[in-house]
């Protein structure tokens, strides 16, 4: 095992170890995300732990200093998410140590990650007996998030998002998209959802997303993510 992924490391004067994220008190994980101003509730953490795997960095007095999770999609691909490092962890260069452990766990898989700069309801669009588009809206953070949204064109994506926007008008509503401009982004702005930040999608191994220009006219496209973590 390399020094990068050793089982423990001294940070300041405290020894810090790696633990399975399922063994960590969920209130401490919630406090960790709150410390970096992420909106995740305890319920959001539990949802992610139910569907993914992860690790946390814990010092010898029980403080959670960082986390990283991964979500396998079959044997060849996984998304990386919930990568949080406290200022103490970053200041001591230990964030790389934490990620080294996470990457060891998904070795051999192609990886995807979405990163920013710093009651469930489903709408399905059916045409001639075929599902052409769908969107999901669920409780998240300070209100609701719309995602995923999958459609083959802007018009269909707008059609399945519009009911959610109407239902939650005046309340906190979020949608994470890779669309930086165009008809869909314009529609979001008119709904009171202006661009706050831009999602940058990264891959390790085979490309996660189709090569630009190679998607067929009628092939589905993800207009909004489930979340940054799940893609």
PDB file of C-alpha atoms in Angstrom:
ATOM      1  CA  UNK A   1       0.000   0.000   0.000  1.00  0.00           C
ATOM      2  CA  UNK A   2       1.410   3.389  -0.972  1.00  0.00           C
ATOM      3  CA  UNK A   3       1.945   6.241   1.475  1.00  0.00           C
ATOM      4  CA  UNK A   4      -0.846   8.082  -0.305  1.00  0.00           C
ATOM      5  CA  UNK A   5      -3.414   5.486   0.733  1.00  0.00           C
ATOM      6  CA  UNK A   6      -2.034   4.393   4.124  1.00  0.00           C
ATOM      7  CA  UNK A   7      -4.723   3.507   6.661  1.00  0.00           C
ATOM      8  CA  UNK A   8      -3.950   6.431   8.975  1.00  0.00           C
ATOM      9  CA  UNK A   9      -2.246   9.805   8.858  1.00  0.00           C
ATOM     10  CA  UNK A  10      -1.312  12.521  11.350  1.00  0.00           C
ATOM     11  CA  UNK A  11      -3.133  15.808  10.766  1.00  0.00           C
ATOM     12  CA  UNK A  12      -1.978  18.548  13.124  1.00  0.00           C
ATOM     13  CA  UNK A  13      -1.346  16.549  16.310  1.00  0.00           C
ATOM     14  CA  UNK A  14      -4.189  14.060  15.783  1.00  0.00           C
ATOM     15  CA  UNK A  15      -4.044  10.685  14.073  1.00  0.00           C
ATOM     16  CA  UNK A  16      -6.760  10.394  11.430  1.00  0.00           C
ATOM     17  CA  UNK A  17      -8.085   7.103  10.104  1.00  0.00           C
ATOM     18  CA  UNK A  18     -10.313   5.937   7.261  1.00  0.00           C
ATOM     19  CA  UNK A  19     -13.705   4.422   8.147  1.00  0.00           C
ATOM     20  CA  UNK A  20     -16.579   2.960   6.139  1.00  0.00           C
ATOM     21  CA  UNK A  21     -19.176   5.688   5.718  1.00  0.00           C
ATOM     22  CA  UNK A  22     -21.970   3.370   6.899  1.00  0.00           C
ATOM     23  CA  UNK A  23     -20.295   3.185  10.313  1.00  0.00           C
ATOM     24  CA  UNK A  24     -20.338   6.964  10.788  1.00  0.00           C
ATOM     25  CA  UNK A  25     -23.048   8.747  12.782  1.00  0.00           C
ATOM     26  CA  UNK A  26     -25.288  10.384  10.181  1.00  0.00           C
ATOM     27  CA  UNK A  27     -25.587  13.534  12.302  1.00  0.00           C
ATOM     28  CA  UNK A  28     -21.819  13.970  12.026  1.00  0.00           C
ATOM     29  CA  UNK A  29     -21.991  13.563   8.247  1.00  0.00           C
ATOM     30  CA  UNK A  30     -24.761  16.154   8.179  1.00  0.00           C
ATOM     31  CA  UNK A  31     -22.594  18.509  10.223  1.00  0.00           C
ATOM     32  CA  UNK A  32     -19.727  17.973   7.764  1.00  0.00           C
ATOM     33  CA  UNK A  33     -21.838  18.996   4.751  1.00  0.00           C
ATOM     34  CA  UNK A  34     -23.245  21.956   6.677  1.00  0.00           C
ATOM     35  CA  UNK A  35     -19.706  23.107   7.467  1.00  0.00           C
ATOM     36  CA  UNK A  36     -19.086  23.669   3.739  1.00  0.00           C
ATOM     37  CA  UNK A  37     -22.577  25.161   3.154  1.00  0.00           C
ATOM     38  CA  UNK A  38     -23.966  22.172   1.258  1.00  0.00           C
ATOM     39  CA  UNK A  39     -27.791  21.908   1.546  1.00  0.00           C
ATOM     40  CA  UNK A  40     -28.022  18.155   2.203  1.00  0.00           C
ATOM     41  CA  UNK A  41     -30.394  17.044   4.953  1.00  0.00           C
ATOM     42  CA  UNK A  42     -29.934  13.934   7.104  1.00  0.00           C
ATOM     43  CA  UNK A  43     -32.480  12.234   4.814  1.00  0.00           C
ATOM     44  CA  UNK A  44     -30.393  13.092   1.740  1.00  0.00           C
ATOM     45  CA  UNK A  45     -27.309  11.524   3.329  1.00  0.00           C
ATOM     46  CA  UNK A  46     -29.262   8.378   4.161  1.00  0.00           C
ATOM     47  CA  UNK A  47     -30.599   8.147   0.605  1.00  0.00           C
ATOM     48  CA  UNK A  48     -27.034   8.284  -0.740  1.00  0.00           C
ATOM     49  CA  UNK A  49     -25.745   5.728   1.773  1.00  0.00           C
ATOM     50  CA  UNK A  50     -28.561   3.348   0.791  1.00  0.00           C
ATOM     51  CA  UNK A  51     -27.504   3.390  -2.862  1.00  0.00           C
ATOM     52  CA  UNK A  52     -23.758   3.959  -2.719  1.00  0.00           C
ATOM     53  CA  UNK A  53     -20.593   3.190  -0.821  1.00  0.00           C
ATOM     54  CA  UNK A  54     -18.076   5.506   0.752  1.00  0.00           C
ATOM     55  CA  UNK A  55     -15.442   6.378   3.298  1.00  0.00           C
ATOM     56  CA  UNK A  56     -14.890   9.093   5.873  1.00  0.00           C
ATOM     57  CA  UNK A  57     -11.790  10.519   7.530  1.00  0.00           C
ATOM     58  CA  UNK A  58     -12.128  10.511  11.334  1.00  0.00           C
ATOM     59  CA  UNK A  59      -9.613  11.861  13.841  1.00  0.00           C
ATOM     60  CA  UNK A  60      -8.865  10.249  17.191  1.00  0.00           C
ATOM     61  CA  UNK A  61     -11.358  12.419  19.069  1.00  0.00           C
ATOM     62  CA  UNK A  62     -14.196  11.456  16.721  1.00  0.00           C
ATOM     63  CA  UNK A  63     -14.358  14.471  14.418  1.00  0.00           C
ATOM     64  CA  UNK A  64     -15.330  13.836  10.770  1.00  0.00           C
ATOM     65  CA  UNK A  65     -12.849  15.668   8.575  1.00  0.00           C
ATOM     66  CA  UNK A  66     -13.859  14.476   5.126  1.00  0.00           C
ATOM     67  CA  UNK A  67     -15.900  12.085   3.012  1.00  0.00           C
ATOM     68  CA  UNK A  68     -15.949  10.501  -0.444  1.00  0.00           C
ATOM     69  CA  UNK A  69     -18.540   8.216  -2.013  1.00  0.00           C
ATOM     70  CA  UNK A  70     -18.920   6.155  -5.165  1.00  0.00           C
ATOM     71  CA  UNK A  71     -21.972   4.743  -6.933  1.00  0.00           C
ATOM     72  CA  UNK A  72     -21.344   1.684  -9.147  1.00  0.00           C
ATOM     73  CA  UNK A  73     -23.297   1.312 -12.383  1.00  0.00           C
ATOM     74  CA  UNK A  74     -22.502  -2.295 -13.293  1.00  0.00           C
ATOM     75  CA  UNK A  75     -18.935  -3.593 -13.251  1.00  0.00           C
ATOM     76  CA  UNK A  76     -17.307  -1.024 -15.530  1.00  0.00           C
ATOM     77  CA  UNK A  77     -18.527   2.401 -14.446  1.00  0.00           C
ATOM     78  CA  UNK A  78     -19.078   4.415 -11.270  1.00  0.00           C
ATOM     79  CA  UNK A  79     -19.764   8.007 -10.331  1.00  0.00           C
ATOM     80  CA  UNK A  80     -17.768   9.756  -7.613  1.00  0.00           C
ATOM     81  CA  UNK A  81     -19.550  12.167  -5.294  1.00  0.00           C
ATOM     82  CA  UNK A  82     -19.996  13.632  -1.825  1.00  0.00           C
ATOM     83  CA  UNK A  83     -16.303  14.505  -1.799  1.00  0.00           C
ATOM     84  CA  UNK A  84     -16.078  16.879   1.148  1.00  0.00           C
ATOM     85  CA  UNK A  85     -12.924  17.982   2.909  1.00  0.00           C
ATOM     86  CA  UNK A  86     -12.877  20.255   5.925  1.00  0.00           C
ATOM     87  CA  UNK A  87     -10.511  23.243   5.848  1.00  0.00           C
ATOM     88  CA  UNK A  88      -8.209  21.362   8.280  1.00  0.00           C
ATOM     89  CA  UNK A  89      -7.982  18.423   5.887  1.00  0.00           C
ATOM     90  CA  UNK A  90      -7.262  20.665   2.902  1.00  0.00           C
ATOM     91  CA  UNK A  91      -4.676  22.728   4.762  1.00  0.00           C
ATOM     92  CA  UNK A  92      -2.655  19.620   5.526  1.00  0.00           C
ATOM     93  CA  UNK A  93      -2.789  18.202   2.028  1.00  0.00           C
ATOM     94  CA  UNK A  94      -4.822  15.215   3.212  1.00  0.00           C
ATOM     95  CA  UNK A  95      -7.668  15.590   0.711  1.00  0.00           C
ATOM     96  CA  UNK A  96      -5.558  13.719  -1.840  1.00  0.00           C
ATOM     97  CA  UNK A  97      -5.000  10.967   0.736  1.00  0.00           C
ATOM     98  CA  UNK A  98      -8.770  10.591   1.185  1.00  0.00           C
ATOM     99  CA  UNK A  99      -9.404  10.500  -2.573  1.00  0.00           C
ATOM    100  CA  UNK A 100      -6.593   7.959  -2.967  1.00  0.00           C
ATOM    101  CA  UNK A 101      -8.556   5.571  -0.778  1.00  0.00           C
ATOM    102  CA  UNK A 102     -11.748   6.165  -2.734  1.00  0.00           C
ATOM    103  CA  UNK A 103     -10.030   5.571  -6.077  1.00  0.00           C
ATOM    104  CA  UNK A 104      -8.506   2.336  -4.759  1.00  0.00           C
ATOM    105  CA  UNK A 105     -12.043   1.049  -4.161  1.00  0.00           C
ATOM    106  CA  UNK A 106     -13.153   1.682  -7.745  1.00  0.00           C
ATOM    107  CA  UNK A 107      -9.951   0.604  -9.481  1.00  0.00           C
ATOM    108  CA  UNK A 108     -10.641  -0.852 -12.928  1.00  0.00           C
ATOM    109  CA  UNK A 109     -13.858   1.107 -13.459  1.00  0.00           C
ATOM    110  CA  UNK A 110     -14.369   4.098 -15.704  1.00  0.00           C
ATOM    111  CA  UNK A 111     -15.305   7.045 -13.520  1.00  0.00           C
ATOM    112  CA  UNK A 112     -17.515  10.104 -13.793  1.00  0.00           C
ATOM    113  CA  UNK A 113     -17.789  13.140 -11.537  1.00  0.00           C
ATOM    114  CA  UNK A 114     -19.839  16.348 -11.651  1.00  0.00           C
ATOM    115  CA  UNK A 115     -18.281  19.380  -9.990  1.00  0.00           C
ATOM    116  CA  UNK A 116     -19.263  23.027  -9.583  1.00  0.00           C
ATOM    117  CA  UNK A 117     -17.006  26.044  -9.129  1.00  0.00           C
ATOM    118  CA  UNK A 118     -17.005  26.393  -5.482  1.00  0.00           C
ATOM    119  CA  UNK A 119     -42.973  14.216  -1.916  1.00  0.00           C
ATOM    120  CA  UNK A 120     -41.667  12.620  -5.241  1.00  0.00           C
ATOM    121  CA  UNK A 121     -43.565  13.343  -8.465  1.00  0.00           C
ATOM    122  CA  UNK A 122     -42.880  11.993 -11.923  1.00  0.00           C
ATOM    123  CA  UNK A 123     -44.108  13.456 -15.263  1.00  0.00           C
ATOM    124  CA  UNK A 124     -43.847  11.247 -18.332  1.00  0.00           C
ATOM    125  CA  UNK A 125     -44.432  12.405 -21.927  1.00  0.00           C
ATOM    126  CA  UNK A 126     -45.857   9.567 -24.047  1.00  0.00           C
ATOM    127  CA  UNK A 127     -46.283   9.817 -27.813  1.00  0.00           C
ATOM    128  CA  UNK A 128     -47.762   6.984 -29.886  1.00  0.00           C
ATOM    129  CA  UNK A 129     -47.357   4.574 -26.978  1.00  0.00           C
ATOM    130  CA  UNK A 130     -43.656   5.407 -26.541  1.00  0.00           C
ATOM    131  CA  UNK A 131     -42.105   7.265 -23.591  1.00  0.00           C
ATOM    132  CA  UNK A 132     -40.403  10.285 -25.155  1.00  0.00           C
ATOM    133  CA  UNK A 133     -39.395  12.246 -22.031  1.00  0.00           C
ATOM    134  CA  UNK A 134     -39.681  12.195 -18.253  1.00  0.00           C
ATOM    135  CA  UNK A 135     -38.773  14.245 -15.205  1.00  0.00           C
ATOM    136  CA  UNK A 136     -38.724  13.635 -11.479  1.00  0.00           C
ATOM    137  CA  UNK A 137     -39.123  16.192  -8.672  1.00  0.00           C
ATOM    138  CA  UNK A 138     -38.222  15.317  -5.070  1.00  0.00           C
ATOM    139  CA  UNK A 139     -37.565  16.967  -1.734  1.00  0.00           C
ATOM    140  CA  UNK A 140     -33.935  18.015  -1.318  1.00  0.00           C
ATOM    141  CA  UNK A 141     -32.010  20.521   0.771  1.00  0.00           C
ATOM    142  CA  UNK A 142     -33.993  23.693   1.396  1.00  0.00           C
ATOM    143  CA  UNK A 143     -36.885  22.707  -0.871  1.00  0.00           C
ATOM    144  CA  UNK A 144     -37.184  20.551  -4.001  1.00  0.00           C
ATOM    145  CA  UNK A 145     -34.902  19.511  -6.860  1.00  0.00           C
ATOM    146  CA  UNK A 146     -35.988  18.602 -10.397  1.00  0.00           C
ATOM    147  CA  UNK A 147     -33.956  15.740 -11.800  1.00  0.00           C
ATOM    148  CA  UNK A 148     -33.391  13.636 -13.676  1.00  0.00           C
ATOM    149  CA  UNK A 149     -34.880  15.149 -16.823  1.00  0.00           C
ATOM    150  CA  UNK A 150     -34.402  12.996 -19.919  1.00  0.00           C
ATOM    151  CA  UNK A 151     -35.660  13.957 -23.377  1.00  0.00           C
ATOM    152  CA  UNK A 152     -34.533  13.912 -26.994  1.00  0.00           C
ATOM    153  CA  UNK A 153     -35.104  17.629 -27.622  1.00  0.00           C
ATOM    154  CA  UNK A 154     -35.579  20.974 -25.863  1.00  0.00           C
ATOM    155  CA  UNK A 155     -39.334  21.129 -26.413  1.00  0.00           C
ATOM    156  CA  UNK A 156     -39.972  17.767 -24.759  1.00  0.00           C
ATOM    157  CA  UNK A 157     -37.638  18.617 -21.868  1.00  0.00           C
ATOM    158  CA  UNK A 158     -39.532  21.859 -21.286  1.00  0.00           C
ATOM    159  CA  UNK A 159     -42.876  20.029 -21.427  1.00  0.00           C
ATOM    160  CA  UNK A 160     -41.987  17.702 -18.540  1.00  0.00           C
ATOM    161  CA  UNK A 161     -40.272  20.367 -16.404  1.00  0.00           C
ATOM    162  CA  UNK A 162     -42.991  23.015 -16.702  1.00  0.00           C
ATOM    163  CA  UNK A 163     -45.510  21.293 -14.347  1.00  0.00           C
ATOM    164  CA  UNK A 164     -42.884  21.121 -11.582  1.00  0.00           C
ATOM    165  CA  UNK A 165     -41.977  24.780 -12.037  1.00  0.00           C
ATOM    166  CA  UNK A 166     -45.638  25.780 -11.790  1.00  0.00           C
ATOM    167  CA  UNK A 167     -46.280  23.612  -8.733  1.00  0.00           C
ATOM    168  CA  UNK A 168     -43.318  25.031  -6.799  1.00  0.00           C
ATOM    169  CA  UNK A 169     -43.551  28.660  -7.934  1.00  0.00           C
ATOM    170  CA  UNK A 170     -42.422  30.962  -5.125  1.00  0.00           C
ATOM    171  CA  UNK A 171     -40.694  28.140  -3.201  1.00  0.00           C
ATOM    172  CA  UNK A 172     -37.076  26.958  -3.237  1.00  0.00           C
ATOM    173  CA  UNK A 173     -36.515  24.923  -6.402  1.00  0.00           C
ATOM    174  CA  UNK A 174     -33.268  23.647  -7.918  1.00  0.00           C
ATOM    175  CA  UNK A 175     -32.291  22.003 -11.206  1.00  0.00           C
ATOM    176  CA  UNK A 176     -28.737  20.883 -12.087  1.00  0.00           C
ATOM    177  CA  UNK A 177     -28.064  21.005 -15.822  1.00  0.00           C
ATOM    178  CA  UNK A 178     -25.154  21.007 -18.241  1.00  0.00           C
ATOM    179  CA  UNK A 179     -27.096  23.293 -20.613  1.00  0.00           C
ATOM    180  CA  UNK A 180     -25.248  26.639 -20.619  1.00  0.00           C
ATOM    181  CA  UNK A 181     -27.532  28.348 -23.121  1.00  0.00           C
ATOM    182  CA  UNK A 182     -30.220  27.761 -25.719  1.00  0.00           C
ATOM    183  CA  UNK A 183     -33.954  27.161 -25.524  1.00  0.00           C
ATOM    184  CA  UNK A 184     -33.978  25.011 -22.386  1.00  0.00           C
ATOM    185  CA  UNK A 185     -31.744  27.367 -20.401  1.00  0.00           C
ATOM    186  CA  UNK A 186     -33.867  30.307 -21.542  1.00  0.00           C
ATOM    187  CA  UNK A 187     -37.019  28.562 -20.349  1.00  0.00           C
ATOM    188  CA  UNK A 188     -35.454  27.985 -16.910  1.00  0.00           C
ATOM    189  CA  UNK A 189     -34.591  31.680 -16.613  1.00  0.00           C
ATOM    190  CA  UNK A 190     -38.169  32.674 -17.459  1.00  0.00           C
ATOM    191  CA  UNK A 191     -39.361  30.304 -14.712  1.00  0.00           C
ATOM    192  CA  UNK A 192     -37.251  32.136 -12.156  1.00  0.00           C
ATOM    193  CA  UNK A 193     -34.384  29.612 -12.255  1.00  0.00           C
ATOM    194  CA  UNK A 194     -31.415  31.711 -13.416  1.00  0.00           C
ATOM    195  CA  UNK A 195     -27.976  30.138 -13.706  1.00  0.00           C
ATOM    196  CA  UNK A 196     -26.251  30.118 -10.318  1.00  0.00           C
ATOM    197  CA  UNK A 197     -23.295  27.895 -11.196  1.00  0.00           C
ATOM    198  CA  UNK A 198     -22.110  25.680 -14.036  1.00  0.00           C
ATOM    199  CA  UNK A 199     -21.793  21.891 -13.886  1.00  0.00           C
ATOM    200  CA  UNK A 200     -18.510  20.577 -15.296  1.00  0.00           C
ATOM    201  CA  UNK A 201     -18.536  16.836 -16.054  1.00  0.00           C
ATOM    202  CA  UNK A 202     -15.220  14.990 -15.849  1.00  0.00           C
ATOM    203  CA  UNK A 203     -14.305  11.421 -16.803  1.00  0.00           C
ATOM    204  CA  UNK A 204     -11.523   9.008 -16.045  1.00  0.00           C
ATOM    205  CA  UNK A 205     -11.186   6.168 -18.536  1.00  0.00           C
ATOM    206  CA  UNK A 206     -13.756   5.989 -21.333  1.00  0.00           C
ATOM    207  CA  UNK A 207     -15.773   9.197 -21.891  1.00  0.00           C
ATOM    208  CA  UNK A 208     -18.838   9.347 -19.639  1.00  0.00           C
ATOM    209  CA  UNK A 209     -20.905  11.449 -22.045  1.00  0.00           C
ATOM    210  CA  UNK A 210     -21.366  11.027 -25.811  1.00  0.00           C
ATOM    211  CA  UNK A 211     -18.822  12.848 -27.942  1.00  0.00           C
ATOM    212  CA  UNK A 212     -20.349  16.216 -28.975  1.00  0.00           C
ATOM    213  CA  UNK A 213     -21.998  16.000 -32.373  1.00  0.00           C
ATOM    214  CA  UNK A 214     -22.339  12.204 -32.348  1.00  0.00           C
ATOM    215  CA  UNK A 215     -25.709  11.931 -30.597  1.00  0.00           C
ATOM    216  CA  UNK A 216     -28.476  10.943 -32.993  1.00  0.00           C
ATOM    217  CA  UNK A 217     -31.419  13.289 -33.512  1.00  0.00           C
ATOM    218  CA  UNK A 218     -33.832  11.089 -31.577  1.00  0.00           C
ATOM    219  CA  UNK A 219     -31.481   9.703 -28.941  1.00  0.00           C
ATOM    220  CA  UNK A 220     -32.356  10.710 -25.360  1.00  0.00           C
ATOM    221  CA  UNK A 221     -30.262  13.280 -23.555  1.00  0.00           C
ATOM    222  CA  UNK A 222     -29.977  14.126 -19.858  1.00  0.00           C
ATOM    223  CA  UNK A 223     -31.169  17.721 -19.482  1.00  0.00           C
ATOM    224  CA  UNK A 224     -31.012  17.680 -15.669  1.00  0.00           C
ATOM    225  CA  UNK A 225     -29.020  15.492 -13.312  1.00  0.00           C
ATOM    226  CA  UNK A 226     -30.413  13.369 -10.493  1.00  0.00           C
ATOM    227  CA  UNK A 227     -27.719  15.125  -8.450  1.00  0.00           C
ATOM    228  CA  UNK A 228     -24.058  16.034  -8.843  1.00  0.00           C
ATOM    229  CA  UNK A 229     -23.194  12.813  -7.031  1.00  0.00           C
ATOM    230  CA  UNK A 230     -25.355  10.377  -9.007  1.00  0.00           C
ATOM    231  CA  UNK A 231     -25.180  12.090 -12.404  1.00  0.00           C
TER     232      UNK A 231
END
